[in-house]
Coordinates of C-alpha atoms (C1' of nucleotides) in Angstrom, one line a residue:
Chain X
M1 CA -4.6 24.0 -5.6
R2 CA -6.8 21.7 -7.7
V3 CA -6.1 17.9 -7.8
R4 CA -8.0 15.2 -9.4
I5 CA -8.3 11.4 -9.2
A6 CA -9.2 9.9 -12.5
P7 CA -10.2 6.3 -12.1
S8 CA -11.6 4.1 -14.8
P9 CA -15.1 2.8 -13.9
T10 CA -14.3 -0.8 -13.0
G11 CA -16.7 -1.4 -10.4
D12 CA -14.4 -1.4 -7.6
A13 CA -11.6 0.9 -6.2
H14 CA -8.1 -0.6 -6.6
V15 CA -5.8 -0.1 -3.7
G16 CA -3.4 1.9 -5.9
T17 CA -6.2 4.2 -6.8
G18 CA -6.9 4.4 -3.1
R19 CA -3.4 5.3 -2.2
T20 CA -3.1 8.0 -4.9
A21 CA -6.5 9.4 -3.9
L22 CA -5.3 9.4 -0.4
Y23 CA -2.2 11.4 -1.2
D24 CA -4.4 13.8 -3.3
Y25 CA -6.9 14.2 -0.5
L26 CA -4.1 14.9 2.1
F27 CA -2.4 17.5 -0.1
V28 CA -5.6 19.2 -0.9
R29 CA -6.8 19.4 2.6
Q30 CA -3.4 20.6 3.8
T31 CA -3.4 23.4 1.2
G32 CA -7.1 24.2 1.3
G33 CA -7.5 23.1 -2.2
T34 CA -10.1 21.2 -4.2
F35 CA -10.3 17.5 -4.8
I36 CA -12.0 16.5 -8.0
M37 CA -13.2 13.2 -9.2
R38 CA -13.1 12.5 -12.8
I39 CA -14.1 9.3 -14.5
D40 CA -11.8 8.2 -17.3
D41 CA -14.0 6.0 -19.4
T42 CA -12.6 6.4 -22.8
D43 CA -11.8 2.8 -23.2
L44 CA -15.3 1.7 -24.5
A45 CA -14.2 -1.9 -24.8
R46 CA -13.3 -2.2 -21.2
N47 CA -16.0 -0.1 -19.6
T48 CA -18.6 -1.7 -17.4
A49 CA -21.5 0.7 -17.9
H50 CA -21.6 3.3 -15.1
A51 CA -19.8 1.2 -12.6
E52 CA -18.6 4.2 -10.7
A53 CA -20.5 3.4 -7.5
G54 CA -18.0 0.8 -6.5
V55 CA -15.1 3.1 -6.9
Y56 CA -16.8 5.8 -4.8
Q57 CA -17.7 3.3 -2.3
G58 CA -14.1 2.2 -1.8
L59 CA -12.7 5.6 -1.5
H60 CA -15.6 6.8 0.8
W61 CA -14.8 3.8 3.0
L62 CA -11.3 5.1 3.5
G63 CA -12.8 8.4 4.5
L64 CA -12.0 10.3 1.4
D65 CA -14.3 12.7 -0.4
W66 CA -14.3 15.2 -3.2
T67 CA -16.1 18.4 -4.0
E68 CA -16.5 18.1 -7.7
G69 CA -17.3 15.0 -9.7
P70 CA -19.9 13.2 -11.7
D71 CA -22.0 12.7 -8.5
K72 CA -21.4 16.3 -7.2
G73 CA -21.5 18.4 -10.3
G74 CA -19.3 21.4 -10.4
P75 CA -18.1 24.4 -12.4
H76 CA -16.4 22.1 -15.0
A77 CA -19.0 19.5 -15.5
P78 CA -19.4 17.0 -17.1
Y79 CA -16.8 15.1 -15.2
R80 CA -17.1 11.9 -17.2
Q81 CA -14.8 11.8 -20.2
S82 CA -17.4 9.9 -22.3
E83 CA -19.5 13.0 -21.9
R84 CA -16.9 15.4 -22.9
L85 CA -16.4 14.2 -26.5
P86 CA -17.3 17.6 -28.1
L87 CA -14.6 19.3 -26.0
Y88 CA -11.9 16.9 -27.3
H89 CA -13.1 17.3 -30.9
R90 CA -13.0 21.2 -30.6
Y91 CA -9.4 21.1 -29.5
A92 CA -8.4 18.5 -32.1
E93 CA -10.0 20.7 -34.8
Q94 CA -7.8 23.5 -33.5
L95 CA -4.8 21.4 -33.6
L96 CA -5.6 20.4 -37.1
T97 CA -6.0 24.0 -38.4
T98 CA -3.0 25.2 -36.6
G99 CA -1.0 22.3 -38.4
H100 CA 0.1 20.8 -35.1
A101 CA -2.0 17.6 -36.0
Y102 CA -3.1 15.8 -39.1
H103 CA -5.5 13.2 -40.3
C104 CA -4.0 9.8 -40.7
F105 CA -5.8 7.2 -42.9
C106 CA -3.6 4.2 -42.2
T107 CA -5.6 1.2 -41.0
A108 CA -4.7 -0.7 -37.9
E109 CA -3.7 -3.6 -40.1
E110 CA -1.2 -1.4 -42.2
L111 CA 0.3 0.0 -39.0
E112 CA 0.6 -3.4 -37.7
A113 CA 2.4 -4.6 -40.7
E114 CA 4.6 -1.5 -40.7
R115 CA 5.7 -2.2 -37.1
A116 CA 6.3 -5.8 -38.0
L117 CA 8.6 -4.9 -40.8
Q118 CA 10.5 -2.4 -38.6
T119 CA 11.0 -4.9 -35.8
A120 CA 12.2 -7.5 -38.2
S121 CA 14.9 -5.0 -39.6
K122 CA 15.6 -4.2 -35.9
E123 CA 14.5 -0.7 -36.2
D124 CA 12.6 0.9 -33.4
P125 CA 8.9 0.6 -34.3
R126 CA 7.3 4.0 -34.7
Y127 CA 4.9 5.6 -37.1
S128 CA 6.5 6.4 -40.4
G129 CA 4.7 9.6 -41.0
K130 CA 3.1 8.3 -44.2
C131 CA 0.0 10.6 -43.9
R132 CA 2.0 13.5 -42.5
D133 CA 2.0 15.6 -45.7
L134 CA -1.0 14.2 -47.8
S135 CA -2.0 16.6 -50.5
A136 CA -5.6 17.9 -50.3
S137 CA -6.6 15.8 -53.3
A138 CA -5.2 12.6 -51.8
K139 CA -7.0 13.3 -48.6
E140 CA -10.2 13.8 -50.5
A141 CA -9.9 10.6 -52.4
L142 CA -9.2 8.7 -49.1
T143 CA -12.2 10.3 -47.4
A144 CA -14.3 9.5 -50.5
S145 CA -13.3 5.9 -50.4
G146 CA -14.9 5.8 -47.0
K147 CA -11.7 5.6 -44.9
I148 CA -12.2 7.2 -41.5
P149 CA -9.0 8.9 -40.3
T150 CA -7.4 9.1 -36.9
V151 CA -5.9 12.4 -35.8
R152 CA -2.1 12.4 -35.2
L153 CA 0.0 15.0 -33.4
R154 CA 3.0 16.2 -35.4
V155 CA 6.1 15.4 -33.2
K156 CA 9.1 17.7 -33.7
G157 CA 12.3 16.4 -32.2
G158 CA 14.2 17.8 -29.3
V159 CA 14.7 17.5 -25.6
I160 CA 11.8 18.1 -23.4
G161 CA 11.3 17.5 -19.7
F162 CA 9.5 18.3 -16.5
N163 CA 10.3 18.6 -12.8
D164 CA 8.7 15.9 -11.0
L165 CA 7.6 16.7 -7.5
V166 CA 8.9 13.4 -6.1
R167 CA 11.7 12.6 -8.5
G168 CA 13.2 15.9 -9.8
R169 CA 14.0 16.5 -13.4
I170 CA 13.0 14.1 -16.0
E171 CA 13.9 14.4 -19.6
T172 CA 13.7 12.7 -22.9
D173 CA 14.5 13.3 -26.6
T174 CA 11.3 13.3 -28.7
S175 CA 13.2 12.5 -31.9
L176 CA 12.8 8.9 -30.8
M177 CA 9.0 9.5 -30.8
G178 CA 6.8 8.9 -33.8
D179 CA 3.7 11.1 -34.4
F180 CA 1.2 9.7 -32.2
I181 CA -2.6 9.3 -32.4
I182 CA -4.7 11.7 -30.2
V183 CA -8.2 10.8 -31.5
K184 CA -9.1 7.3 -32.7
S185 CA -11.0 6.6 -35.8
N186 CA -14.1 5.9 -33.8
G187 CA -13.9 9.5 -32.6
I188 CA -12.8 8.6 -29.0
P189 CA -9.8 10.5 -27.7
V190 CA -6.8 8.7 -26.6
Y191 CA -5.9 8.8 -22.9
N192 CA -2.9 11.0 -23.2
Y193 CA -4.9 13.5 -25.2
A194 CA -8.2 13.5 -23.1
T195 CA -6.2 13.8 -19.9
V196 CA -4.5 17.0 -21.2
V197 CA -7.6 18.6 -22.3
D198 CA -9.4 17.8 -19.1
D199 CA -6.6 18.7 -16.8
Y200 CA -6.3 22.1 -18.5
L201 CA -10.0 22.9 -18.7
M202 CA -10.5 21.7 -15.1
E203 CA -7.7 23.9 -14.0
I204 CA -5.8 21.1 -12.4
T205 CA -2.6 22.5 -10.8
H206 CA -1.1 19.3 -9.7
V207 CA -1.2 16.1 -11.8
T208 CA -0.7 13.1 -9.6
R209 CA -0.5 9.6 -10.5
A210 CA 1.5 6.3 -10.4
A211 CA 5.0 6.0 -11.9
E212 CA 3.7 3.9 -14.8
H213 CA 2.6 7.3 -16.2
I214 CA 6.0 8.9 -16.2
V215 CA 6.6 8.3 -19.9
N216 CA 3.0 9.2 -20.7
T217 CA 4.0 12.7 -19.5
F218 CA 6.2 13.3 -22.5
P219 CA 3.5 13.1 -25.2
Q220 CA 1.2 15.1 -22.9
L221 CA 3.8 17.8 -22.7
L222 CA 3.9 18.0 -26.4
I223 CA 0.0 18.4 -26.5
Y224 CA 0.2 21.2 -23.8
D225 CA 2.7 22.9 -26.0
S226 CA 0.8 22.4 -29.3
L227 CA -2.3 23.8 -27.8
G228 CA -0.3 26.7 -26.2
W229 CA -1.2 25.7 -22.7
P230 CA 0.9 26.0 -19.7
T231 CA 1.7 22.8 -17.9
P232 CA 0.6 21.8 -14.4
H233 CA 3.0 20.4 -11.8
F234 CA 3.5 16.6 -11.9
A235 CA 4.0 14.1 -9.2
H236 CA 4.5 10.4 -9.9
F237 CA 4.2 8.0 -6.9
S238 CA 5.9 4.6 -6.6
T239 CA 4.3 1.5 -7.9
M240 CA 2.8 -0.9 -5.4
L241 CA 3.8 -4.6 -5.9
N242 CA 2.9 -8.0 -4.7
E243 CA 5.2 -9.9 -2.4
D244 CA 6.8 -11.6 -5.4
K245 CA 7.5 -8.2 -6.8
S246 CA 5.0 -8.5 -9.6
K247 CA 2.4 -5.8 -10.1
L248 CA -0.5 -5.9 -7.7
S249 CA -3.1 -8.1 -9.2
K250 CA -6.1 -10.1 -8.1
R251 CA -4.3 -13.4 -8.6
K252 CA -2.0 -12.7 -5.7
G253 CA -4.2 -11.4 -2.9
A254 CA -6.7 -8.7 -2.5
T255 CA -6.5 -5.8 -4.9
Y256 CA -9.6 -4.0 -4.2
I257 CA -10.3 -1.8 -1.2
G258 CA -13.7 -3.5 -0.7
Q259 CA -12.0 -6.8 -0.3
Y260 CA -10.0 -5.4 2.7
A261 CA -13.2 -4.0 4.2
E262 CA -14.8 -7.5 4.0
M263 CA -11.8 -9.1 5.5
G264 CA -12.1 -6.9 8.5
Y265 CA -9.5 -4.4 8.1
L266 CA -10.3 -0.9 9.7
P267 CA -10.3 2.1 7.4
E268 CA -8.0 3.7 10.0
A269 CA -5.5 1.0 9.6
M270 CA -5.8 0.9 5.8
V271 CA -5.4 4.7 5.4
N272 CA -2.4 4.5 7.9
F273 CA -0.8 1.6 6.0
L274 CA -1.3 3.1 2.5
A275 CA 0.0 6.4 3.5
F276 CA 3.3 4.8 4.7
L277 CA 3.6 2.7 1.5
G278 CA 5.7 5.1 -0.5
W279 CA 5.7 8.0 2.0
S280 CA 7.3 8.6 5.3
P281 CA 7.1 11.5 7.9
G282 CA 10.8 11.4 8.1
Q283 CA 12.5 11.4 11.6
S284 CA 9.7 9.9 13.7
D285 CA 9.3 6.7 15.6
E286 CA 5.5 7.1 15.5
E287 CA 3.9 4.4 13.4
M288 CA 0.2 5.3 13.9
Y289 CA -1.2 8.4 12.2
T290 CA -4.9 9.3 11.8
L291 CA -6.2 10.9 8.6
D292 CA -6.1 14.3 10.2
E293 CA -2.5 13.8 11.4
L294 CA -1.5 12.6 7.9
V295 CA -3.1 15.8 6.5
E296 CA -0.7 17.8 8.6
K297 CA 2.4 15.9 7.8
F298 CA 2.1 14.9 4.2
S299 CA 4.3 16.3 1.5
F300 CA 5.2 15.2 -2.1
A301 CA 9.0 15.8 -1.3
R302 CA 8.8 13.0 1.3
C303 CA 7.3 10.5 -1.2
T304 CA 9.7 7.6 -2.0
P305 CA 10.4 7.0 -5.7
S306 CA 11.2 3.3 -5.4
N307 CA 8.5 0.5 -5.8
A308 CA 6.9 -0.7 -2.6
I309 CA 5.7 -4.2 -1.8
F310 CA 2.3 -4.5 -0.2
D311 CA 3.2 -6.2 2.9
V312 CA 0.1 -7.8 4.5
K313 CA 1.9 -8.7 7.6
K314 CA 2.6 -5.1 8.5
L315 CA -1.0 -4.2 7.6
D316 CA -2.1 -6.9 10.0
W317 CA 0.0 -5.6 12.7
L318 CA -1.3 -2.1 12.2
N319 CA -4.7 -3.3 12.0
A320 CA -4.4 -5.1 15.3
K321 CA -3.0 -1.9 16.7
W322 CA -5.9 0.1 15.6
I323 CA -8.4 -2.4 16.9
R324 CA -6.8 -2.0 20.4
R325 CA -7.0 1.7 20.1
L326 CA -10.7 1.7 19.6
A327 CA -13.3 2.3 22.3
P328 CA -14.9 -1.1 23.1
A329 CA -18.2 0.2 22.3
D330 CA -17.1 1.3 18.9
L331 CA -15.4 -2.0 18.4
A332 CA -18.5 -3.8 19.3
V333 CA -20.6 -2.1 16.7
R334 CA -17.9 -2.8 14.1
V335 CA -17.6 -6.4 15.1
L336 CA -21.4 -7.2 15.1
P337 CA -21.7 -7.5 11.3
F338 CA -19.0 -10.1 11.2
L339 CA -20.7 -12.0 14.2
R340 CA -23.9 -11.9 12.3
K341 CA -22.4 -13.0 9.0
A342 CA -21.0 -16.0 11.0
G343 CA -24.4 -16.9 12.3
L344 CA -23.4 -16.2 15.8
V345 CA -25.9 -13.4 16.3
E346 CA -29.3 -13.6 14.7
N347 CA -31.4 -11.2 16.6
E348 CA -30.8 -8.1 18.6
V349 CA -28.0 -8.2 21.1
D350 CA -27.6 -6.3 24.3
L351 CA -25.0 -3.7 23.3
G352 CA -23.8 -3.4 26.9
W353 CA -23.1 -7.1 27.2
L354 CA -21.6 -7.1 23.6
T355 CA -19.2 -4.2 24.6
R356 CA -18.2 -6.1 27.7
M357 CA -17.5 -9.2 25.6
T358 CA -15.6 -7.1 23.1
T359 CA -13.3 -5.9 25.8
L360 CA -12.2 -9.7 26.1
I361 CA -11.4 -10.3 22.5
Q362 CA -10.1 -6.8 21.7
E363 CA -6.5 -7.8 22.3
R364 CA -6.9 -11.1 20.5
M365 CA -8.0 -9.9 17.1
V366 CA -5.9 -9.0 14.2
R367 CA -8.8 -8.5 12.0
L368 CA -12.6 -8.0 12.6
D369 CA -13.3 -11.2 11.0
D370 CA -11.3 -13.0 13.7
A371 CA -14.1 -12.2 16.1
P372 CA -16.4 -15.1 15.3
T373 CA -13.6 -17.6 16.1
V374 CA -12.2 -15.8 19.1
A375 CA -15.7 -15.1 20.6
S376 CA -17.6 -18.2 19.7
I377 CA -17.6 -19.6 23.3
F378 CA -19.8 -16.5 24.3
F379 CA -22.5 -17.5 21.8
R380 CA -22.4 -21.3 21.2
E381 CA -22.0 -24.1 23.6
P382 CA -18.5 -25.6 23.2
T383 CA -18.0 -29.3 22.7
P384 CA -17.4 -30.6 26.4
A385 CA -13.7 -31.3 26.9
V386 CA -14.4 -34.4 28.9
E387 CA -11.1 -36.1 28.0
E388 CA -8.9 -33.1 28.4
I389 CA -10.3 -32.5 31.9
R390 CA -9.9 -36.0 32.9
A391 CA -6.3 -35.9 31.9
M392 CA -5.8 -32.6 33.6
L393 CA -7.4 -34.0 36.9
A394 CA -5.7 -37.5 36.8
G395 CA -5.4 -39.0 40.1
V396 CA -8.0 -36.8 41.9
D397 CA -11.6 -36.8 42.3
G398 CA -12.7 -34.7 39.2
K399 CA -16.4 -35.0 39.8
A400 CA -16.0 -33.5 43.3
I401 CA -13.8 -30.6 42.1
L402 CA -16.3 -29.6 39.3
A403 CA -19.1 -29.9 41.8
A404 CA -17.3 -27.6 44.2
V405 CA -16.8 -25.1 41.5
A406 CA -20.5 -25.2 40.5
T407 CA -21.3 -24.7 44.2
T408 CA -19.1 -21.7 44.4
L409 CA -20.3 -20.2 41.2
A410 CA -23.9 -20.8 42.1
S411 CA -23.7 -18.4 45.1
V412 CA -21.0 -15.8 44.2
T413 CA -21.7 -12.3 43.3
W414 CA -21.7 -12.4 39.5
A415 CA -18.8 -9.9 38.9
E416 CA -15.4 -10.7 37.6
A417 CA -13.6 -9.6 40.7
D418 CA -15.8 -11.7 43.0
I419 CA -15.6 -14.6 40.8
E420 CA -11.9 -14.5 40.9
T421 CA -11.7 -14.1 44.7
A422 CA -14.1 -17.1 45.2
L423 CA -12.3 -19.3 42.7
R424 CA -8.8 -18.5 44.1
K425 CA -10.0 -19.3 47.5
L426 CA -11.5 -22.6 46.3
Q427 CA -8.2 -23.4 44.6
A428 CA -6.4 -22.9 48.0
D429 CA -8.9 -25.0 49.8
L430 CA -8.6 -27.7 47.3
G431 CA -4.9 -27.6 47.3
L432 CA -4.5 -27.8 43.6
S433 CA -1.9 -26.0 41.6
T434 CA -3.0 -22.9 39.9
K435 CA -2.0 -24.3 36.5
I436 CA -4.0 -27.4 36.9
F437 CA -6.9 -25.8 38.6
F438 CA -7.4 -22.8 36.2
M439 CA -6.7 -24.9 33.1
T440 CA -9.4 -27.3 34.3
L441 CA -11.7 -24.3 34.7
R442 CA -10.8 -23.1 31.3
L443 CA -11.7 -26.3 29.7
A444 CA -14.9 -26.5 31.6
A445 CA -15.9 -23.0 30.8
T446 CA -14.8 -22.7 27.2
G447 CA -14.0 -26.4 26.1
S448 CA -10.6 -25.2 25.1
K449 CA -7.1 -24.7 26.5
V450 CA -6.9 -21.2 24.8
S451 CA -9.5 -18.6 25.6
P452 CA -9.8 -15.0 26.8
P453 CA -9.1 -14.3 30.4
L454 CA -10.8 -16.8 32.6
F455 CA -12.7 -14.9 35.2
A456 CA -14.0 -12.2 32.9
S457 CA -14.9 -14.9 30.4
I458 CA -17.0 -16.8 33.1
E459 CA -18.8 -13.5 33.9
V460 CA -19.6 -12.9 30.3
I461 CA -20.7 -16.5 29.7
G462 CA -23.1 -15.9 32.6
R463 CA -24.0 -17.8 35.6
E464 CA -26.9 -19.8 34.1
R465 CA -24.8 -21.1 31.1
M466 CA -21.7 -21.7 33.3
L467 CA -23.7 -23.9 35.7
K468 CA -25.2 -25.8 32.7
R469 CA -21.7 -26.4 31.2
L470 CA -20.5 -27.5 34.5
A471 CA -23.6 -29.9 35.1
G472 CA -23.0 -31.5 31.8
L473 CA -19.4 -32.1 32.6
I474 CA -20.1 -33.6 36.1
S475 CA -22.5 -36.1 34.8
A476 CA -20.0 -37.0 31.9
T477 CA -17.0 -37.4 34.3
Chain P
rG1 C1' 15.8 -4.2 -28.6
rG2 C1' 14.8 1.3 -27.5
rC3 C1' 13.3 5.0 -23.9
rG4 C1' 12.1 6.3 -18.9
rC5 C1' 12.2 5.2 -13.6
rG6 C1' 14.2 2.9 -9.6
rU7 C1' 18.0 0.0 -6.2
rU8 C1' 19.6 0.9 2.5
rA9 C1' 18.3 -6.1 6.4
rG10 C1' 13.0 -10.9 4.0
rU11 C1' 9.5 -6.2 4.0
rC12 C1' 8.2 -0.6 4.8
rU13 C1' 11.5 3.1 5.8
rA14 C1' 15.2 7.3 8.3
rG15 C1' 19.6 9.1 6.4
rU16 C1' 20.8 14.6 2.0
rG17 C1' 29.8 14.0 2.6
rG18 C1' 32.2 12.7 8.8
rU19 C1' 26.3 8.4 12.7
rC20 C1' 28.4 2.3 16.4
rA21 C1' 23.9 3.3 9.3
rG22 C1' 18.3 4.9 13.2
rG23 C1' 13.0 3.0 13.6
rA24 C1' 9.0 -0.4 12.5
rC25 C1' 6.9 -5.3 10.5
rG26 C1' 8.3 -10.3 10.5
rC27 C1' 11.8 -13.9 12.8
rC28 C1' 14.5 -15.8 17.4
rG29 C1' 15.1 -15.7 22.8
rC30 C1' 13.8 -13.9 27.8
rC31 C1' 10.4 -11.5 31.3
rC32 C1' 5.3 -10.8 32.9
rU33 C1' 1.1 -14.4 33.3
rC34 C1' -4.9 -18.6 34.8
rU35 C1' -4.1 -20.2 28.7
rC36 C1' -3.8 -17.2 24.3
rA37 C1' -2.9 -12.5 23.2
rA38 C1' -1.1 -7.8 24.5
rG39 C1' 3.0 -5.5 26.9
rG40 C1' 8.4 -5.0 28.4
rC41 C1' 13.5 -6.3 27.4
rG42 C1' 17.2 -8.4 24.2
rG43 C1' 19.1 -10.7 19.6
rA44 C1' 20.2 -12.2 14.4
rA45 C1' 19.9 -9.5 9.7
rU46 C1' 21.1 -4.1 5.3
rC47 C1' 23.9 0.5 2.0
rA48 C1' 23.4 -4.4 -5.6
rC49 C1' 28.5 -4.4 -8.0
rG50 C1' 32.8 -1.8 -10.2
rG51 C1' 35.1 2.6 -11.1
rG52 C1' 35.9 7.7 -10.0
rU53 C1' 35.5 12.8 -7.3
rU54 C1' 37.0 13.9 -2.0
rC55 C1' 41.2 14.1 3.6
rG56 C1' 36.6 11.3 4.0
rA57 C1' 31.2 8.3 0.4
rG58 C1' 24.7 5.0 1.8
rU59 C1' 25.0 10.1 0.5
rC60 C1' 28.0 13.3 -5.6
rC61 C1' 29.5 11.5 -11.0
rC62 C1' 30.1 7.4 -14.6
rG63 C1' 29.5 2.4 -16.0
rU64 C1' 27.4 -2.6 -15.0
rA65 C1' 23.7 -5.8 -13.2
rC66 C1' 19.1 -6.4 -11.6
rG67 C1' 13.8 -4.9 -10.9
rC68 C1' 9.7 -2.1 -12.8
rG69 C1' 7.1 0.8 -16.5
rC70 C1' 6.2 2.4 -21.5
rU71 C1' 7.0 1.1 -26.5
rA72 C1' -1.4 0.3 -28.9
rC73 C1' -6.6 3.5 -32.8
rC74 C1' -5.6 0.5 -23.3
rA75 C1' -5.9 3.6 -19.2

RNA sequence: GGCGCGUUAGUCUAGUGGUCAGGACGCCGCCCUCUCAAGGCGGAAUCACGGGUUCGAGUCCCGUACGCGCUACCA
């Protein structure tokens, strides 16, 4: 099995490209096939010069890799369409000599006018075939006048079709189709043509892509046929949409894989989520799958044909699940860049301490970039919650209570369990309700009514900083 | 407009002629609890519509509606 992903070099990997690449990768690994990277850069106007790195980076982040491509080389190099022009010309020449294609001298303006006329008279706009049977002398004259022709494929009518791996039989009548351009006047092949030449020469067995390419398959089928080439298998995946059902675009949320990495989504979660957007393992209640598990389960037949909305809420849930599943030490390392970015960590940190801290925030994060918020009390001094504590301790001697806490903490063994035992005993001795006492402590320790578990938090904050925070409050109360 | 694809709760989906239409996210409620989370339990919510075929249709066929795609010398 040989499968290719053919992104345009836009500088970033689109999530749609990511999902298709993921499906390709799963299929290829499952079948022991080869995954190929090909850069479709025939749209000169749109190309950012060699901006492939961003695309590679996004896919690599997901954990995907290929064995042939511009960056890897391979038996069918080059893997960039802009470097394969001679190939396209060779087969265009073949099509021309066999009579399957012909030169068309119509200008873009003439075609535009023709189309306008047809639309006005309510005809379906399609090429009239004006240059279809030009005489040799006419062609010579046009060439002599300096006109540069395009190459058009001669379309003969009839019903054609293919068996889509996810949708079944798809057919159309080509009598509705005009002769279409395969090589532009600037010598660059059109997508539909270049794709066919490349897929054939690169021995692609399964052509996989998004549903918007379904109708492109028809002209491609015609090209395969005209060249006398066998057709590969085709699989068209569902389209991914925004929450308002519009096509996934940058306007309405993140579109590129790199953006999700920056927001603190885990590649494990992203892969899991993307896999389930348009595919399902069938009868199973299991929601979490690793890349390896997906390799085992994936199949084209279980891909859904209908469009799928990219539901960030579900992604968030999955991400939170994956965060909780990570070993704390692993999570700590992943969280660190986000803490640095937020300015909470500037120099080296003690990884043991960071890991301990991470266990406290692990269940309180949806994304990695939640860490700076949730964990700030372990790095920065909170604003003293003087007023809240006063309100909490209304009617009792607050200063004395805080002092008792300080005294207790000053001598206790510094470990969560011991801190808890000591403080619970103090609570009993003071005769305060658990709610009041521990909320007061939480306010004192963290400056907030919401925080990670109290005793462990106190431990992680450390004796010195705890006593300092208490001292500050005692003098302010 | 033409052609193509699609349509199970708000969302992702299971279902391949006979099920109380299953699961998950989200939402609501309860429990647990030092707060917040997490976790547990429970709840509301779905087969787009109309015709067929059949003893029986979410499942098969036709039509309609709606959505998406293509209709370029874009990919």
